[in-house]
XYZ file of C-alpha atoms in Angstrom:
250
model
C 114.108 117.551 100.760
C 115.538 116.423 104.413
C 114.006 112.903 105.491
C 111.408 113.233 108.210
C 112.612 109.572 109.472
C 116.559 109.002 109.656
C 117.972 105.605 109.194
C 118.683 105.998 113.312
C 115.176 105.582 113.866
C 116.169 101.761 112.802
C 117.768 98.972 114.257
C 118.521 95.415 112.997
C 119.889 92.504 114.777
C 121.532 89.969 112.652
C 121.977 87.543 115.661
C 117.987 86.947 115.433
C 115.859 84.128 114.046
C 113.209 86.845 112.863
C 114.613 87.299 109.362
C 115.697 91.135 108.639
C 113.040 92.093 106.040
C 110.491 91.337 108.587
C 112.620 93.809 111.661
C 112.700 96.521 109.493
C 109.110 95.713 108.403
C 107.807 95.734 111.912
C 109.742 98.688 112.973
C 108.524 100.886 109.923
C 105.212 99.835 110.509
C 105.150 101.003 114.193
C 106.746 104.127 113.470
C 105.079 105.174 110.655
C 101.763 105.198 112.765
C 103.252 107.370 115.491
C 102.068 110.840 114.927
C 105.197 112.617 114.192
C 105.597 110.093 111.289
C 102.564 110.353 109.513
C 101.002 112.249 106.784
C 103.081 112.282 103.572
C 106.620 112.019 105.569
C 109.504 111.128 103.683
C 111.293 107.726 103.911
C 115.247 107.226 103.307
C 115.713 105.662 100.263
C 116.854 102.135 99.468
C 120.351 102.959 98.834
C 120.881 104.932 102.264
C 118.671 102.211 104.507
C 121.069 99.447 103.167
C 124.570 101.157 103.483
C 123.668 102.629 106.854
C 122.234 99.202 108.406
C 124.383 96.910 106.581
C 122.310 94.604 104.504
C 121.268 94.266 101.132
C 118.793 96.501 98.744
C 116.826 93.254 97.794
C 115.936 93.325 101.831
C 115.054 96.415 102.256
C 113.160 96.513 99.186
C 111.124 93.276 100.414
C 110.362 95.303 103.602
C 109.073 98.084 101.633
C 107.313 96.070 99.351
C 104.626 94.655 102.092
C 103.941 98.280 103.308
C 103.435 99.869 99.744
C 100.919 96.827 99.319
C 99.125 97.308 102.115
C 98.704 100.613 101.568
C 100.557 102.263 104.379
C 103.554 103.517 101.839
C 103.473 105.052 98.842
C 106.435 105.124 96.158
C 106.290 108.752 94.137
C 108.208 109.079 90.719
C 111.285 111.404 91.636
C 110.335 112.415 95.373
C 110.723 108.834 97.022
C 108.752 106.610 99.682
C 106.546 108.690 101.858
C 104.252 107.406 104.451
C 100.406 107.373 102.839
C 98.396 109.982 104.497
C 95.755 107.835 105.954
C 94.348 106.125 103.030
C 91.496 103.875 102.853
C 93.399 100.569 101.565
C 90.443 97.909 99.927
C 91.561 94.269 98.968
C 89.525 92.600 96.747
C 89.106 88.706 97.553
C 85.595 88.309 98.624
C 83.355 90.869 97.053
C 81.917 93.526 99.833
C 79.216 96.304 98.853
C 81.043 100.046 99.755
C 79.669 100.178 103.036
C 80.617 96.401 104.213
C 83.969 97.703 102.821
C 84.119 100.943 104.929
C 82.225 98.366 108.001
C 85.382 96.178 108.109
C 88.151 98.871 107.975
C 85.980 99.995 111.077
C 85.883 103.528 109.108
C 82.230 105.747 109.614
C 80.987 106.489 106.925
C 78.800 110.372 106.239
C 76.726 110.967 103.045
C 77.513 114.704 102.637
C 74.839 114.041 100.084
C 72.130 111.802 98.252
C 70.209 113.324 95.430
C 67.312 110.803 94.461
C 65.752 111.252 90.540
C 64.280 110.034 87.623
C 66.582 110.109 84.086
C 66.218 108.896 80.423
C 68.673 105.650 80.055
C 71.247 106.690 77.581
C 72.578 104.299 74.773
C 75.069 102.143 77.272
C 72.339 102.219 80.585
C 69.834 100.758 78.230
C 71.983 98.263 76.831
C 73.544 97.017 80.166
C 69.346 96.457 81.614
C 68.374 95.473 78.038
C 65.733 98.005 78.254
C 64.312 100.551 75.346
C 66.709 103.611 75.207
C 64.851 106.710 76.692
C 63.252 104.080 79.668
C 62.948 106.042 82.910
C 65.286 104.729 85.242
C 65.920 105.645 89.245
C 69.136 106.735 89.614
C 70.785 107.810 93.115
C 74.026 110.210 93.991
C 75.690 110.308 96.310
C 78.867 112.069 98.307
C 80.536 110.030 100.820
C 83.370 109.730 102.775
C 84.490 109.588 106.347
C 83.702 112.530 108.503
C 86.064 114.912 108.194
C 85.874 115.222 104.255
C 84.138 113.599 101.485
C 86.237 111.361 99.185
C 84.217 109.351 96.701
C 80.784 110.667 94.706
C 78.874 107.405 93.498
C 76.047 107.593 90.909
C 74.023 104.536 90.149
C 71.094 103.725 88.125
C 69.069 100.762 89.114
C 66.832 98.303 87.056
C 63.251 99.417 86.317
C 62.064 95.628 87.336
C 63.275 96.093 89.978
C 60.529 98.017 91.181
C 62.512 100.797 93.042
C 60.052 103.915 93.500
C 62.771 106.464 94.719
C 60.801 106.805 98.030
C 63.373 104.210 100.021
C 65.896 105.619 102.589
C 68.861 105.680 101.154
C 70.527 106.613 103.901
C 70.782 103.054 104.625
C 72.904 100.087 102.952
C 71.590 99.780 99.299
C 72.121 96.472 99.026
C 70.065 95.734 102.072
C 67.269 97.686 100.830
C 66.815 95.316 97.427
C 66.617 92.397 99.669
C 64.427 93.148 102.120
C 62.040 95.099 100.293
C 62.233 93.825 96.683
C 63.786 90.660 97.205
C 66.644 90.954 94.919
C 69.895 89.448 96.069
C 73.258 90.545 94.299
C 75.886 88.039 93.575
C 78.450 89.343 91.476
C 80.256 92.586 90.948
C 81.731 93.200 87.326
C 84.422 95.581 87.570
C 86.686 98.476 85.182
C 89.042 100.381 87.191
C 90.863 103.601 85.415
C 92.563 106.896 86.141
C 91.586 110.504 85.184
C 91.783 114.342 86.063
C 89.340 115.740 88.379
C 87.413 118.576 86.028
C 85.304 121.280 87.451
C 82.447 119.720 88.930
C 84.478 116.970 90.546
C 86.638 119.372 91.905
C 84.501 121.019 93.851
C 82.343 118.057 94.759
C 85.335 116.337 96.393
C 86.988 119.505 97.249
C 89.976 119.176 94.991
C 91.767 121.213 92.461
C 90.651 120.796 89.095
C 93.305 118.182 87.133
C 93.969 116.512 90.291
C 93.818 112.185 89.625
C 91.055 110.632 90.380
C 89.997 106.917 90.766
C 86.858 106.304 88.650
C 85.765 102.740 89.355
C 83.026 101.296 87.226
C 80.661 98.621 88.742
C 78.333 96.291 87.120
C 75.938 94.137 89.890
C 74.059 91.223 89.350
C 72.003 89.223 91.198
C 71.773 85.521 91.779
C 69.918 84.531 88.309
C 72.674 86.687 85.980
C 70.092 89.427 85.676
C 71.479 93.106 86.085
C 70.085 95.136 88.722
C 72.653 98.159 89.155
C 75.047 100.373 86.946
C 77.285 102.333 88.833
C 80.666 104.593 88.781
C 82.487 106.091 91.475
C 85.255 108.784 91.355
C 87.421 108.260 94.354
C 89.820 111.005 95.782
C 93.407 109.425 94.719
C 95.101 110.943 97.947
C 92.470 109.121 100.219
C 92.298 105.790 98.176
C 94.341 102.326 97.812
C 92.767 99.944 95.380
C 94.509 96.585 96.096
C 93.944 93.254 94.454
C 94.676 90.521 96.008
C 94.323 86.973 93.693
C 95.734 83.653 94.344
C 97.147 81.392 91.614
C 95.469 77.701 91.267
């Protein structure tokens, strides 16, 4: 496969105080926005970038490293580094409800759609609200994503004290809605992030091919006094999502 961006595209100077990891760093990072750069092109691999400029692997590989992280390259088992094709890239510090997330990455968000309804709680809903098993419990879909294309289908089921009737417009932040109408703050996010293959009904709800990866993300919210007040998973197109943490050692 040819390289979309040459090693010429690069230039270091050794006579500057702006160590070299951060040139190349700055310089990939301004190319790869540029148009003819984008989209799944193909970086020069570690071996070429450090013969041809005349520094170390370890260098290049620190300038590589910072991209990858913030989601703007992606390393792929036996093709290379290619540029990410416009991924949504989330850090986790502070914790931020999906559409604060979306808010601060200044992406708009479209519900291609919300499906309101009423559903028997299964073994692990009823166990997570402490509820009987068979308890009628609201639970909302949804299809979002930015909007050209949907990329991640939500369903959440929502605590019966709550008092949630399924008559609220959803079309606006959840989160907002249980504390200005029901008074219910949420504090805390329990998490369980894991891989799979998309099957048939994912497929076509996120307009995929079946036993493409997915991102499911599991989410367990609280509110301020420890008492849950939403289950929820979300299956994320893999191709359109970075799920970053970022933690800080004591």
């Amino acid at each position: 496969m040819p390289y979309n961006l040459t090693c010429m595209d690069i230039k270091v100077d050794s006579n500057s105080s702006v160590p070299l990891y951060l040139q190349i760093e700055e310089q990939l990072r301004k190319l790869i926005q540029q148009p003819e750069y984008r989209a799944g092109k193909l970086l020069p691999n570690e071996m070429d970038l450090s013969k041809n400029l005349g520094i170390s692997r370890s260098t290049i590989r620190q300038a590589l490293n910072k991209l990858v992280y913030e989601g703007l390259l992606i390393r792929k088992k036996g093709v290379g580094t290619v540029v990410a094709e416009d991924a949504v890239n989330i850090k986790i510090k502070n914790w931020l409800s999906f559409s604060q997330e979306m808010k601060s990455l200044g992406i708009e968000i479209r519900n291609f759609e919300l499906h309101v309804s009423w559903e028997e709680a299964n073994e692990e809903i009823s166990s997570f609200f402490n509820i009987e098993k068979g308890t009628e419990v609201l639970k909302l879909e949804r299809l979002r994503g930015n909007p050209e294309r949907p990329f991640v289908y939500f369903i959440s089921y929502f605590n019966p004290s709550i008092g949630m009737t399924g008559n609220e417009d959803f079309s606006r932040p959840l989160y907002n809605i249980m504390s200005k109408e029901y008074g219910v703050y949420v504090k805390l996010s329990k998490e369980e992030v894991s891989a799979r293959a998309a099957d048939e009904f994912l497929a076509k709800k996120l307009r995929m091919n079946i036993g493409a990866p997915i991102l499911k993300r599991k989410r367990f919210v609280y509110d301020e006094k420890s008492v849950p007040v939403e289950w929820s998973v979300g299956y994320f197109r893999s191709d359109s999502f970075v799920y970053t943490l970022e933690l800080e050692r004591s």
